[in-house]
Amino acid sequence: QVQLVESGGGLVQPGGSLRLSCAASGISFSSYFMGWYRQAPGKQRELVASITSGGSTNYRELAKGRFTISRDNTKNTMYLQMNSLKPEDTAVYYCLAQRVTAYWGQGTQVTVSS
């Protein structure tokens, strides 16, 4: 059974930081393409950043210079370090694991507000 469990979300003030984690089980984690997506109320889910099985990273413009995606294959875990958070970063953040089939986590809420 495949499970992706996100954690690390919460309420943070503008300019603050959060570190999201996505713990995977039931898959050969190191061979999977992984990504962070987010969905704000009333908006479509959008890609934030991704990392290949080889460790190559890709960032949407919204994340460049502020967010860092990483993975630890020994822990079957992917991370998203988010700095300089803005109110417009408020969303539910989801992790994706994909090789042939795509798997999604349940999401973790990030709220940026003073």
PDB file of N, CA and C in Angstrom:
ATOM      1  N   GLN A   1       0.847  -1.196   0.000  1.00  0.00           N
ATOM      2  CA  GLN A   1       0.000   0.000   0.000  1.00  0.00           C
ATOM      3  C   GLN A   1       0.882   1.246   0.000  1.00  0.00           C
ATOM      4  N   VAL A   2       0.638   2.104  -0.959  1.00  0.00           N
ATOM      5  CA  VAL A   2       1.430   3.326  -1.082  1.00  0.00           C
ATOM      6  C   VAL A   2       0.862   4.394  -0.165  1.00  0.00           C
ATOM      7  N   GLN A   3       1.744   5.026   0.575  1.00  0.00           N
ATOM      8  CA  GLN A   3       1.347   6.147   1.423  1.00  0.00           C
ATOM      9  C   GLN A   3       2.342   7.280   1.277  1.00  0.00           C
ATOM     10  N   LEU A   4       1.801   8.473   1.110  1.00  0.00           N
ATOM     11  CA  LEU A   4       2.591   9.702   1.138  1.00  0.00           C
ATOM     12  C   LEU A   4       1.988  10.572   2.226  1.00  0.00           C
ATOM     13  N   VAL A   5       2.786  10.913   3.213  1.00  0.00           N
ATOM     14  CA  VAL A   5       2.279  11.668   4.351  1.00  0.00           C
ATOM     15  C   VAL A   5       3.046  12.972   4.472  1.00  0.00           C
ATOM     16  N   GLU A   6       2.331  14.075   4.225  1.00  0.00           N
ATOM     17  CA  GLU A   6       2.937  15.397   4.369  1.00  0.00           C
ATOM     18  C   GLU A   6       2.821  15.872   5.814  1.00  0.00           C
ATOM     19  N   SER A   7       3.784  16.671   6.213  1.00  0.00           N
ATOM     20  CA  SER A   7       3.751  17.292   7.535  1.00  0.00           C
ATOM     21  C   SER A   7       4.565  18.580   7.483  1.00  0.00           C
ATOM     22  N   GLY A   8       4.420  19.376   8.526  1.00  0.00           N
ATOM     23  CA  GLY A   8       5.210  20.591   8.633  1.00  0.00           C
ATOM     24  C   GLY A   8       4.466  21.870   8.317  1.00  0.00           C
ATOM     25  N   GLY A   9       3.227  21.771   7.871  1.00  0.00           N
ATOM     26  CA  GLY A   9       2.455  22.964   7.606  1.00  0.00           C
ATOM     27  C   GLY A   9       2.040  23.659   8.888  1.00  0.00           C
ATOM     28  N   GLY A  10       1.450  24.833   8.711  1.00  0.00           N
ATOM     29  CA  GLY A  10       0.987  25.578   9.875  1.00  0.00           C
ATOM     30  C   GLY A  10       0.775  27.028   9.542  1.00  0.00           C
ATOM     31  N   LEU A  11       0.622  27.806  10.597  1.00  0.00           N
ATOM     32  CA  LEU A  11       0.418  29.254  10.482  1.00  0.00           C
ATOM     33  C   LEU A  11       1.753  29.955  10.709  1.00  0.00           C
ATOM     34  N   VAL A  12       2.109  30.831   9.807  1.00  0.00           N
ATOM     35  CA  VAL A  12       3.366  31.560   9.924  1.00  0.00           C
ATOM     36  C   VAL A  12       3.147  32.997   9.467  1.00  0.00           C
ATOM     37  N   GLN A  13       3.894  33.898  10.027  1.00  0.00           N
ATOM     38  CA  GLN A  13       3.786  35.310   9.656  1.00  0.00           C
ATOM     39  C   GLN A  13       4.520  35.553   8.332  1.00  0.00           C
ATOM     40  N   PRO A  14       4.099  36.581   7.616  1.00  0.00           N
ATOM     41  CA  PRO A  14       4.833  36.946   6.388  1.00  0.00           C
ATOM     42  C   PRO A  14       6.314  37.148   6.684  1.00  0.00           C
ATOM     43  N   GLY A  15       7.143  36.605   5.791  1.00  0.00           N
ATOM     44  CA  GLY A  15       8.580  36.658   5.987  1.00  0.00           C
ATOM     45  C   GLY A  15       9.149  35.469   6.734  1.00  0.00           C
ATOM     46  N   GLY A  16       8.266  34.656   7.281  1.00  0.00           N
ATOM     47  CA  GLY A  16       8.706  33.504   8.054  1.00  0.00           C
ATOM     48  C   GLY A  16       9.065  32.305   7.190  1.00  0.00           C
ATOM     49  N   SER A  17       9.385  31.212   7.859  1.00  0.00           N
ATOM     50  CA  SER A  17       9.826  29.995   7.166  1.00  0.00           C
ATOM     51  C   SER A  17       9.076  28.781   7.688  1.00  0.00           C
ATOM     52  N   LEU A  18       8.967  27.805   6.820  1.00  0.00           N
ATOM     53  CA  LEU A  18       8.443  26.492   7.173  1.00  0.00           C
ATOM     54  C   LEU A  18       9.213  25.440   6.401  1.00  0.00           C
ATOM     55  N   ARG A  19       9.281  24.249   6.964  1.00  0.00           N
ATOM     56  CA  ARG A  19       9.880  23.126   6.260  1.00  0.00           C
ATOM     57  C   ARG A  19       8.848  22.005   6.175  1.00  0.00           C
ATOM     58  N   LEU A  20       8.430  21.699   4.979  1.00  0.00           N
ATOM     59  CA  LEU A  20       7.487  20.614   4.751  1.00  0.00           C
ATOM     60  C   LEU A  20       8.236  19.312   4.519  1.00  0.00           C
ATOM     61  N   SER A  21       7.629  18.233   4.959  1.00  0.00           N
ATOM     62  CA  SER A  21       8.182  16.901   4.733  1.00  0.00           C
ATOM     63  C   SER A  21       7.124  16.030   4.076  1.00  0.00           C
ATOM     64  N   CYS A  22       7.575  15.105   3.256  1.00  0.00           N
ATOM     65  CA  CYS A  22       6.698  14.107   2.642  1.00  0.00           C
ATOM     66  C   CYS A  22       7.362  12.751   2.849  1.00  0.00           C
ATOM     67  N   ALA A  23       6.782  11.956   3.733  1.00  0.00           N
ATOM     68  CA  ALA A  23       7.320  10.632   4.025  1.00  0.00           C
ATOM     69  C   ALA A  23       6.591   9.595   3.182  1.00  0.00           C
ATOM     70  N   ALA A  24       7.356   8.814   2.436  1.00  0.00           N
ATOM     71  CA  ALA A  24       6.772   7.838   1.523  1.00  0.00           C
ATOM     72  C   ALA A  24       6.978   6.417   2.028  1.00  0.00           C
ATOM     73  N   SER A  25       5.996   5.580   1.774  1.00  0.00           N
ATOM     74  CA  SER A  25       6.114   4.158   2.065  1.00  0.00           C
ATOM     75  C   SER A  25       5.365   3.384   0.980  1.00  0.00           C
ATOM     76  N   GLY A  26       5.799   2.143   0.772  1.00  0.00           N
ATOM     77  CA  GLY A  26       5.122   1.298  -0.216  1.00  0.00           C
ATOM     78  C   GLY A  26       5.620   1.488  -1.638  1.00  0.00           C
ATOM     79  N   ILE A  27       6.632   2.315  -1.814  1.00  0.00           N
ATOM     80  CA  ILE A  27       7.225   2.519  -3.137  1.00  0.00           C
ATOM     81  C   ILE A  27       8.740   2.438  -3.026  1.00  0.00           C
ATOM     82  N   SER A  28       9.365   2.200  -4.157  1.00  0.00           N
ATOM     83  CA  SER A  28      10.823   2.263  -4.223  1.00  0.00           C
ATOM     84  C   SER A  28      11.200   3.726  -4.392  1.00  0.00           C
ATOM     85  N   PHE A  29      11.239   4.425  -3.280  1.00  0.00           N
ATOM     86  CA  PHE A  29      11.300   5.885  -3.252  1.00  0.00           C
ATOM     87  C   PHE A  29      12.400   6.450  -4.140  1.00  0.00           C
ATOM     88  N   SER A  30      13.575   5.883  -4.080  1.00  0.00           N
ATOM     89  CA  SER A  30      14.717   6.473  -4.782  1.00  0.00           C
ATOM     90  C   SER A  30      14.524   6.497  -6.292  1.00  0.00           C
ATOM     91  N   SER A  31      13.638   5.682  -6.824  1.00  0.00           N
ATOM     92  CA  SER A  31      13.443   5.621  -8.270  1.00  0.00           C
ATOM     93  C   SER A  31      12.300   6.512  -8.754  1.00  0.00           C
ATOM     94  N   TYR A  32      11.674   7.214  -7.832  1.00  0.00           N
ATOM     95  CA  TYR A  32      10.509   8.017  -8.181  1.00  0.00           C
ATOM     96  C   TYR A  32      10.841   9.482  -8.392  1.00  0.00           C
ATOM     97  N   PHE A  33      10.189  10.062  -9.388  1.00  0.00           N
ATOM     98  CA  PHE A  33      10.111  11.501  -9.562  1.00  0.00           C
ATOM     99  C   PHE A  33       9.197  12.027  -8.467  1.00  0.00           C
ATOM    100  N   MET A  34       9.631  13.107  -7.806  1.00  0.00           N
ATOM    101  CA  MET A  34       8.853  13.652  -6.699  1.00  0.00           C
ATOM    102  C   MET A  34       8.575  15.130  -6.938  1.00  0.00           C
ATOM    103  N   GLY A  35       7.446  15.585  -6.449  1.00  0.00           N
ATOM    104  CA  GLY A  35       7.121  16.992  -6.616  1.00  0.00           C
ATOM    105  C   GLY A  35       6.269  17.539  -5.497  1.00  0.00           C
ATOM    106  N   TRP A  36       6.341  18.834  -5.327  1.00  0.00           N
ATOM    107  CA  TRP A  36       5.446  19.564  -4.416  1.00  0.00           C
ATOM    108  C   TRP A  36       4.504  20.403  -5.270  1.00  0.00           C
ATOM    109  N   TYR A  37       3.224  20.292  -4.965  1.00  0.00           N
ATOM    110  CA  TYR A  37       2.184  21.084  -5.586  1.00  0.00           C
ATOM    111  C   TYR A  37       1.439  21.836  -4.499  1.00  0.00           C
ATOM    112  N   ARG A  38       0.692  22.845  -4.913  1.00  0.00           N
ATOM    113  CA  ARG A  38      -0.150  23.533  -3.949  1.00  0.00           C
ATOM    114  C   ARG A  38      -1.456  23.929  -4.602  1.00  0.00           C
ATOM    115  N   GLN A  39      -2.465  24.086  -3.757  1.00  0.00           N
ATOM    116  CA  GLN A  39      -3.783  24.502  -4.235  1.00  0.00           C
ATOM    117  C   GLN A  39      -4.379  25.496  -3.256  1.00  0.00           C
ATOM    118  N   ALA A  40      -4.579  26.695  -3.734  1.00  0.00           N
ATOM    119  CA  ALA A  40      -5.225  27.735  -2.940  1.00  0.00           C
ATOM    120  C   ALA A  40      -6.732  27.665  -3.170  1.00  0.00           C
ATOM    121  N   PRO A  41      -7.511  28.183  -2.237  1.00  0.00           N
ATOM    122  CA  PRO A  41      -8.970  28.158  -2.394  1.00  0.00           C
ATOM    123  C   PRO A  41      -9.413  28.791  -3.705  1.00  0.00           C
ATOM    124  N   GLY A  42     -10.237  28.084  -4.453  1.00  0.00           N
ATOM    125  CA  GLY A  42     -10.767  28.615  -5.698  1.00  0.00           C
ATOM    126  C   GLY A  42      -9.808  28.579  -6.867  1.00  0.00           C
ATOM    127  N   LYS A  43      -8.632  27.991  -6.653  1.00  0.00           N
ATOM    128  CA  LYS A  43      -7.638  27.947  -7.723  1.00  0.00           C
ATOM    129  C   LYS A  43      -7.275  26.503  -8.061  1.00  0.00           C
ATOM    130  N   GLN A  44      -6.667  26.336  -9.227  1.00  0.00           N
ATOM    131  CA  GLN A  44      -6.220  25.002  -9.626  1.00  0.00           C
ATOM    132  C   GLN A  44      -4.941  24.624  -8.896  1.00  0.00           C
ATOM    133  N   ARG A  45      -4.741  23.330  -8.770  1.00  0.00           N
ATOM    134  CA  ARG A  45      -3.498  22.839  -8.189  1.00  0.00           C
ATOM    135  C   ARG A  45      -2.349  23.194  -9.135  1.00  0.00           C
ATOM    136  N   GLU A  46      -1.251  23.675  -8.547  1.00  0.00           N
ATOM    137  CA  GLU A  46      -0.124  24.081  -9.375  1.00  0.00           C
ATOM    138  C   GLU A  46       1.174  23.514  -8.840  1.00  0.00           C
ATOM    139  N   LEU A  47       2.077  23.264  -9.767  1.00  0.00           N
ATOM    140  CA  LEU A  47       3.395  22.776  -9.393  1.00  0.00           C
ATOM    141  C   LEU A  47       4.185  23.871  -8.686  1.00  0.00           C
ATOM    142  N   VAL A  48       4.885  23.487  -7.629  1.00  0.00           N
ATOM    143  CA  VAL A  48       5.785  24.409  -6.935  1.00  0.00           C
ATOM    144  C   VAL A  48       7.238  24.092  -7.299  1.00  0.00           C
ATOM    145  N   ALA A  49       7.606  22.819  -7.111  1.00  0.00           N
ATOM    146  CA  ALA A  49       8.970  22.390  -7.397  1.00  0.00           C
ATOM    147  C   ALA A  49       8.975  20.881  -7.560  1.00  0.00           C
ATOM    148  N   SER A  50      10.008  20.387  -8.245  1.00  0.00           N
ATOM    149  CA  SER A  50      10.114  18.950  -8.442  1.00  0.00           C
ATOM    150  C   SER A  50      11.570  18.522  -8.351  1.00  0.00           C
ATOM    151  N   ILE A  51      11.747  17.217  -8.120  1.00  0.00           N
ATOM    152  CA  ILE A  51      13.095  16.658  -8.034  1.00  0.00           C
ATOM    153  C   ILE A  51      13.066  15.262  -8.632  1.00  0.00           C
ATOM    154  N   THR A  52      14.026  14.995  -9.502  1.00  0.00           N
ATOM    155  CA  THR A  52      14.060  13.693 -10.158  1.00  0.00           C
ATOM    156  C   THR A  52      14.719  12.651  -9.260  1.00  0.00           C
ATOM    157  N   SER A  53      14.670  11.422  -9.719  1.00  0.00           N
ATOM    158  CA  SER A  53      15.314  10.354  -8.958  1.00  0.00           C
ATOM    159  C   SER A  53      16.824  10.592  -8.868  1.00  0.00           C
ATOM    160  N   GLY A  54      17.372  11.300  -9.827  1.00  0.00           N
ATOM    161  CA  GLY A  54      18.801  11.599  -9.819  1.00  0.00           C
ATOM    162  C   GLY A  54      19.164  12.847  -9.048  1.00  0.00           C
ATOM    163  N   GLY A  55      18.145  13.540  -8.542  1.00  0.00           N
ATOM    164  CA  GLY A  55      18.401  14.715  -7.730  1.00  0.00           C
ATOM    165  C   GLY A  55      18.350  16.046  -8.467  1.00  0.00           C
ATOM    166  N   SER A  56      18.008  16.034  -9.744  1.00  0.00           N
ATOM    167  CA  SER A  56      17.863  17.289 -10.472  1.00  0.00           C
ATOM    168  C   SER A  56      16.585  17.984 -10.051  1.00  0.00           C
ATOM    169  N   THR A  57      16.688  19.295  -9.854  1.00  0.00           N
ATOM    170  CA  THR A  57      15.549  20.054  -9.340  1.00  0.00           C
ATOM    171  C   THR A  57      15.018  21.030 -10.381  1.00  0.00           C
ATOM    172  N   ASN A  58      13.752  21.351 -10.208  1.00  0.00           N
ATOM    173  CA  ASN A  58      13.100  22.318 -11.076  1.00  0.00           C
ATOM    174  C   ASN A  58      12.141  23.126 -10.225  1.00  0.00           C
ATOM    175  N   TYR A  59      12.121  24.439 -10.444  1.00  0.00           N
ATOM    176  CA  TYR A  59      11.274  25.322  -9.651  1.00  0.00           C
ATOM    177  C   TYR A  59      10.406  26.178 -10.558  1.00  0.00           C
ATOM    178  N   ARG A  60       9.164  26.347 -10.146  1.00  0.00           N
ATOM    179  CA  ARG A  60       8.342  27.359 -10.774  1.00  0.00           C
ATOM    180  C   ARG A  60       8.888  28.725 -10.347  1.00  0.00           C
ATOM    181  N   GLU A  61       8.549  29.709 -11.151  1.00  0.00           N
ATOM    182  CA  GLU A  61       9.049  31.061 -10.873  1.00  0.00           C
ATOM    183  C   GLU A  61       8.645  31.515  -9.467  1.00  0.00           C
ATOM    184  N   LEU A  62       7.472  31.115  -9.032  1.00  0.00           N
ATOM    185  CA  LEU A  62       6.964  31.537  -7.717  1.00  0.00           C
ATOM    186  C   LEU A  62       7.836  31.055  -6.570  1.00  0.00           C
ATOM    187  N   ALA A  63       8.642  30.017  -6.841  1.00  0.00           N
ATOM    188  CA  ALA A  63       9.428  29.407  -5.773  1.00  0.00           C
ATOM    189  C   ALA A  63      10.917  29.752  -5.855  1.00  0.00           C
ATOM    190  N   LYS A  64      11.349  30.243  -6.990  1.00  0.00           N
ATOM    191  CA  LYS A  64      12.784  30.478  -7.194  1.00  0.00           C
ATOM    192  C   LYS A  64      13.329  31.494  -6.206  1.00  0.00           C
ATOM    193  N   GLY A  65      14.418  31.136  -5.578  1.00  0.00           N
ATOM    194  CA  GLY A  65      15.076  32.026  -4.636  1.00  0.00           C
ATOM    195  C   GLY A  65      14.510  31.994  -3.234  1.00  0.00           C
ATOM    196  N   ARG A  66      13.356  31.357  -3.064  1.00  0.00           N
ATOM    197  CA  ARG A  66      12.738  31.306  -1.737  1.00  0.00           C
ATOM    198  C   ARG A  66      12.577  29.888  -1.217  1.00  0.00           C
ATOM    199  N   PHE A  67      12.297  28.957  -2.117  1.00  0.00           N
ATOM    200  CA  PHE A  67      12.021  27.572  -1.717  1.00  0.00           C
ATOM    201  C   PHE A  67      13.163  26.661  -2.180  1.00  0.00           C
ATOM    202  N   THR A  68      13.397  25.611  -1.403  1.00  0.00           N
ATOM    203  CA  THR A  68      14.385  24.604  -1.772  1.00  0.00           C
ATOM    204  C   THR A  68      13.791  23.213  -1.603  1.00  0.00           C
ATOM    205  N   ILE A  69      13.800  22.454  -2.675  1.00  0.00           N
ATOM    206  CA  ILE A  69      13.315  21.077  -2.629  1.00  0.00           C
ATOM    207  C   ILE A  69      14.516  20.145  -2.474  1.00  0.00           C
ATOM    208  N   SER A  70      14.324  19.100  -1.696  1.00  0.00           N
ATOM    209  CA  SER A  70      15.392  18.124  -1.506  1.00  0.00           C
ATOM    210  C   SER A  70      14.773  16.768  -1.172  1.00  0.00           C
ATOM    211  N   ARG A  71      15.601  15.758  -1.220  1.00  0.00           N
ATOM    212  CA  ARG A  71      15.134  14.419  -0.874  1.00  0.00           C
ATOM    213  C   ARG A  71      16.241  13.672  -0.145  1.00  0.00           C
ATOM    214  N   ASP A  72      15.817  12.788   0.750  1.00  0.00           N
ATOM    215  CA  ASP A  72      16.738  11.912   1.466  1.00  0.00           C
ATOM    216  C   ASP A  72      16.278  10.484   1.196  1.00  0.00           C
ATOM    217  N   ASN A  73      16.954   9.834   0.273  1.00  0.00           N
ATOM    218  CA  ASN A  73      16.534   8.490  -0.113  1.00  0.00           C
ATOM    219  C   ASN A  73      16.748   7.467   0.998  1.00  0.00           C
ATOM    220  N   THR A  74      17.605   7.780   1.956  1.00  0.00           N
ATOM    221  CA  THR A  74      17.805   6.847   3.083  1.00  0.00           C
ATOM    222  C   THR A  74      16.624   6.891   4.042  1.00  0.00           C
ATOM    223  N   LYS A  75      15.875   8.001   4.000  1.00  0.00           N
ATOM    224  CA  LYS A  75      14.711   8.164   4.880  1.00  0.00           C
ATOM    225  C   LYS A  75      13.401   8.113   4.116  1.00  0.00           C
ATOM    226  N   ASN A  76      13.473   7.887   2.791  1.00  0.00           N
ATOM    227  CA  ASN A  76      12.250   7.872   1.959  1.00  0.00           C
ATOM    228  C   ASN A  76      11.427   9.140   2.169  1.00  0.00           C
ATOM    229  N   THR A  77      12.107  10.267   2.224  1.00  0.00           N
ATOM    230  CA  THR A  77      11.444  11.520   2.553  1.00  0.00           C
ATOM    231  C   THR A  77      11.905  12.637   1.621  1.00  0.00           C
ATOM    232  N   MET A  78      10.941  13.449   1.226  1.00  0.00           N
ATOM    233  CA  MET A  78      11.200  14.646   0.435  1.00  0.00           C
ATOM    234  C   MET A  78      10.880  15.860   1.302  1.00  0.00           C
ATOM    235  N   TYR A  79      11.580  16.950   1.039  1.00  0.00           N
ATOM    236  CA  TYR A  79      11.398  18.159   1.841  1.00  0.00           C
ATOM    237  C   TYR A  79      11.154  19.369   0.936  1.00  0.00           C
ATOM    238  N   LEU A  80      10.533  20.372   1.529  1.00  0.00           N
ATOM    239  CA  LEU A  80      10.430  21.670   0.886  1.00  0.00           C
ATOM    240  C   LEU A  80      10.699  22.726   1.946  1.00  0.00           C
ATOM    241  N   GLN A  81      11.858  23.351   1.851  1.00  0.00           N
ATOM    242  CA  GLN A  81      12.195  24.453   2.738  1.00  0.00           C
ATOM    243  C   GLN A  81      11.648  25.726   2.118  1.00  0.00           C
ATOM    244  N   MET A  82      10.786  26.400   2.840  1.00  0.00           N
ATOM    245  CA  MET A  82      10.148  27.605   2.337  1.00  0.00           C
ATOM    246  C   MET A  82      10.550  28.791   3.205  1.00  0.00           C
ATOM    247  N   ASN A  83      11.192  29.758   2.601  1.00  0.00           N
ATOM    248  CA  ASN A  83      11.627  30.970   3.285  1.00  0.00           C
ATOM    249  C   ASN A  83      10.922  32.189   2.697  1.00  0.00           C
ATOM    250  N   SER A  84      10.995  33.287   3.410  1.00  0.00           N
ATOM    251  CA  SER A  84      10.402  34.547   2.936  1.00  0.00           C
ATOM    252  C   SER A  84       8.962  34.333   2.477  1.00  0.00           C
ATOM    253  N   LEU A  85       8.201  33.674   3.292  1.00  0.00           N
ATOM    254  CA  LEU A  85       6.832  33.345   2.905  1.00  0.00           C
ATOM    255  C   LEU A  85       5.961  34.587   2.788  1.00  0.00           C
ATOM    256  N   LYS A  86       5.035  34.525   1.837  1.00  0.00           N
ATOM    257  CA  LYS A  86       4.128  35.630   1.541  1.00  0.00           C
ATOM    258  C   LYS A  86       2.692  35.154   1.739  1.00  0.00           C
ATOM    259  N   PRO A  87       1.766  36.070   1.972  1.00  0.00           N
ATOM    260  CA  PRO A  87       0.357  35.662   2.109  1.00  0.00           C
ATOM    261  C   PRO A  87      -0.136  34.868   0.898  1.00  0.00           C
ATOM    262  N   GLU A  88       0.361  35.166  -0.277  1.00  0.00           N
ATOM    263  CA  GLU A  88      -0.080  34.449  -1.471  1.00  0.00           C
ATOM    264  C   GLU A  88       0.451  33.017  -1.540  1.00  0.00           C
ATOM    265  N   ASP A  89       1.324  32.641  -0.614  1.00  0.00           N
ATOM    266  CA  ASP A  89       1.770  31.246  -0.519  1.00  0.00           C
ATOM    267  C   ASP A  89       0.773  30.386   0.255  1.00  0.00           C
ATOM    268  N   THR A  90      -0.236  31.009   0.818  1.00  0.00           N
ATOM    269  CA  THR A  90      -1.257  30.269   1.559  1.00  0.00           C
ATOM    270  C   THR A  90      -1.963  29.281   0.641  1.00  0.00           C
ATOM    271  N   ALA A  91      -1.941  28.014   1.032  1.00  0.00           N
ATOM    272  CA  ALA A  91      -2.517  26.954   0.211  1.00  0.00           C
ATOM    273  C   ALA A  91      -2.376  25.632   0.947  1.00  0.00           C
ATOM    274  N   VAL A  92      -3.017  24.622   0.401  1.00  0.00           N
ATOM    275  CA  VAL A  92      -2.737  23.250   0.823  1.00  0.00           C
ATOM    276  C   VAL A  92      -1.613  22.740  -0.072  1.00  0.00           C
ATOM    277  N   TYR A  93      -0.576  22.219   0.547  1.00  0.00           N
ATOM    278  CA  TYR A  93       0.584  21.716  -0.184  1.00  0.00           C
ATOM    279  C   TYR A  93       0.530  20.195  -0.234  1.00  0.00           C
ATOM    280  N   TYR A  94       0.696  19.674  -1.443  1.00  0.00           N
ATOM    281  CA  TYR A  94       0.608  18.235  -1.675  1.00  0.00           C
ATOM    282  C   TYR A  94       1.936  17.706  -2.223  1.00  0.00           C
ATOM    283  N   CYS A  95       2.256  16.483  -1.860  1.00  0.00           N
ATOM    284  CA  CYS A  95       3.407  15.863  -2.507  1.00  0.00           C
ATOM    285  C   CYS A  95       2.934  14.817  -3.507  1.00  0.00           C
ATOM    286  N   LEU A  96       3.720  14.679  -4.537  1.00  0.00           N
ATOM    287  CA  LEU A  96       3.462  13.762  -5.638  1.00  0.00           C
ATOM    288  C   LEU A  96       4.656  12.826  -5.782  1.00  0.00           C
ATOM    289  N   ALA A  97       4.355  11.561  -5.988  1.00  0.00           N
ATOM    290  CA  ALA A  97       5.370  10.573  -6.351  1.00  0.00           C
ATOM    291  C   ALA A  97       4.928   9.926  -7.651  1.00  0.00           C
ATOM    292  N   GLN A  98       5.820   9.919  -8.628  1.00  0.00           N
ATOM    293  CA  GLN A  98       5.413   9.399  -9.926  1.00  0.00           C
ATOM    294  C   GLN A  98       6.540   8.624 -10.593  1.00  0.00           C
ATOM    295  N   ARG A  99       6.177   7.460 -11.092  1.00  0.00           N
ATOM    296  CA  ARG A  99       7.058   6.733 -11.995  1.00  0.00           C
ATOM    297  C   ARG A  99       6.204   6.378 -13.203  1.00  0.00           C
ATOM    298  N   VAL A 100       5.404   5.323 -13.111  1.00  0.00           N
ATOM    299  CA  VAL A 100       4.364   5.072 -14.103  1.00  0.00           C
ATOM    300  C   VAL A 100       3.040   5.613 -13.564  1.00  0.00           C
ATOM    301  N   THR A 101       2.743   5.235 -12.338  1.00  0.00           N
ATOM    302  CA  THR A 101       1.535   5.717 -11.649  1.00  0.00           C
ATOM    303  C   THR A 101       1.887   6.922 -10.803  1.00  0.00           C
ATOM    304  N   ALA A 102       0.936   7.841 -10.703  1.00  0.00           N
ATOM    305  CA  ALA A 102       1.110   9.006  -9.841  1.00  0.00           C
ATOM    306  C   ALA A 102       0.377   8.784  -8.526  1.00  0.00           C
ATOM    307  N   TYR A 103       1.078   9.087  -7.445  1.00  0.00           N
ATOM    308  CA  TYR A 103       0.482   8.992  -6.111  1.00  0.00           C
ATOM    309  C   TYR A 103       0.537  10.365  -5.449  1.00  0.00           C
ATOM    310  N   TRP A 104      -0.521  10.672  -4.698  1.00  0.00           N
ATOM    311  CA  TRP A 104      -0.625  11.957  -4.020  1.00  0.00           C
ATOM    312  C   TRP A 104      -0.767  11.759  -2.522  1.00  0.00           C
ATOM    313  N   GLY A 105      -0.231  12.699  -1.775  1.00  0.00           N
ATOM    314  CA  GLY A 105      -0.480  12.740  -0.347  1.00  0.00           C
ATOM    315  C   GLY A 105      -1.793  13.437  -0.063  1.00  0.00           C
ATOM    316  N   GLN A 106      -2.120  13.535   1.230  1.00  0.00           N
ATOM    317  CA  GLN A 106      -3.403  14.121   1.628  1.00  0.00           C
ATOM    318  C   GLN A 106      -3.330  15.630   1.765  1.00  0.00           C
ATOM    319  N   GLY A 107      -2.120  16.166   1.773  1.00  0.00           N
ATOM    320  CA  GLY A 107      -1.933  17.607   1.834  1.00  0.00           C
ATOM    321  C   GLY A 107      -1.693  18.122   3.240  1.00  0.00           C
ATOM    322  N   THR A 108      -1.009  19.253   3.310  1.00  0.00           N
ATOM    323  CA  THR A 108      -0.793  19.942   4.576  1.00  0.00           C
ATOM    324  C   THR A 108      -1.041  21.428   4.360  1.00  0.00           C
ATOM    325  N   GLN A 109      -1.779  22.027   5.278  1.00  0.00           N
ATOM    326  CA  GLN A 109      -2.186  23.420   5.135  1.00  0.00           C
ATOM    327  C   GLN A 109      -1.053  24.358   5.540  1.00  0.00           C
ATOM    328  N   VAL A 110      -0.780  25.315   4.682  1.00  0.00           N
ATOM    329  CA  VAL A 110       0.155  26.396   4.987  1.00  0.00           C
ATOM    330  C   VAL A 110      -0.616  27.703   4.929  1.00  0.00           C
ATOM    331  N   THR A 111      -0.586  28.430   6.019  1.00  0.00           N
ATOM    332  CA  THR A 111      -1.268  29.717   6.085  1.00  0.00           C
ATOM    333  C   THR A 111      -0.259  30.790   6.467  1.00  0.00           C
ATOM    334  N   VAL A 112      -0.146  31.792   5.617  1.00  0.00           N
ATOM    335  CA  VAL A 112       0.781  32.893   5.859  1.00  0.00           C
ATOM    336  C   VAL A 112      -0.051  34.141   6.141  1.00  0.00           C
ATOM    337  N   SER A 113      -0.016  34.572   7.373  1.00  0.00           N
ATOM    338  CA  SER A 113      -0.864  35.685   7.772  1.00  0.00           C
ATOM    339  C   SER A 113      -0.308  36.338   9.025  1.00  0.00           C
ATOM    340  N   SER A 114      -0.523  37.639   9.118  1.00  0.00           N
ATOM    341  CA  SER A 114      -0.119  38.348  10.334  1.00  0.00           C
ATOM    342  C   SER A 114      -1.287  38.439  11.301  1.00  0.00           C
TER     343      SER A 114
END
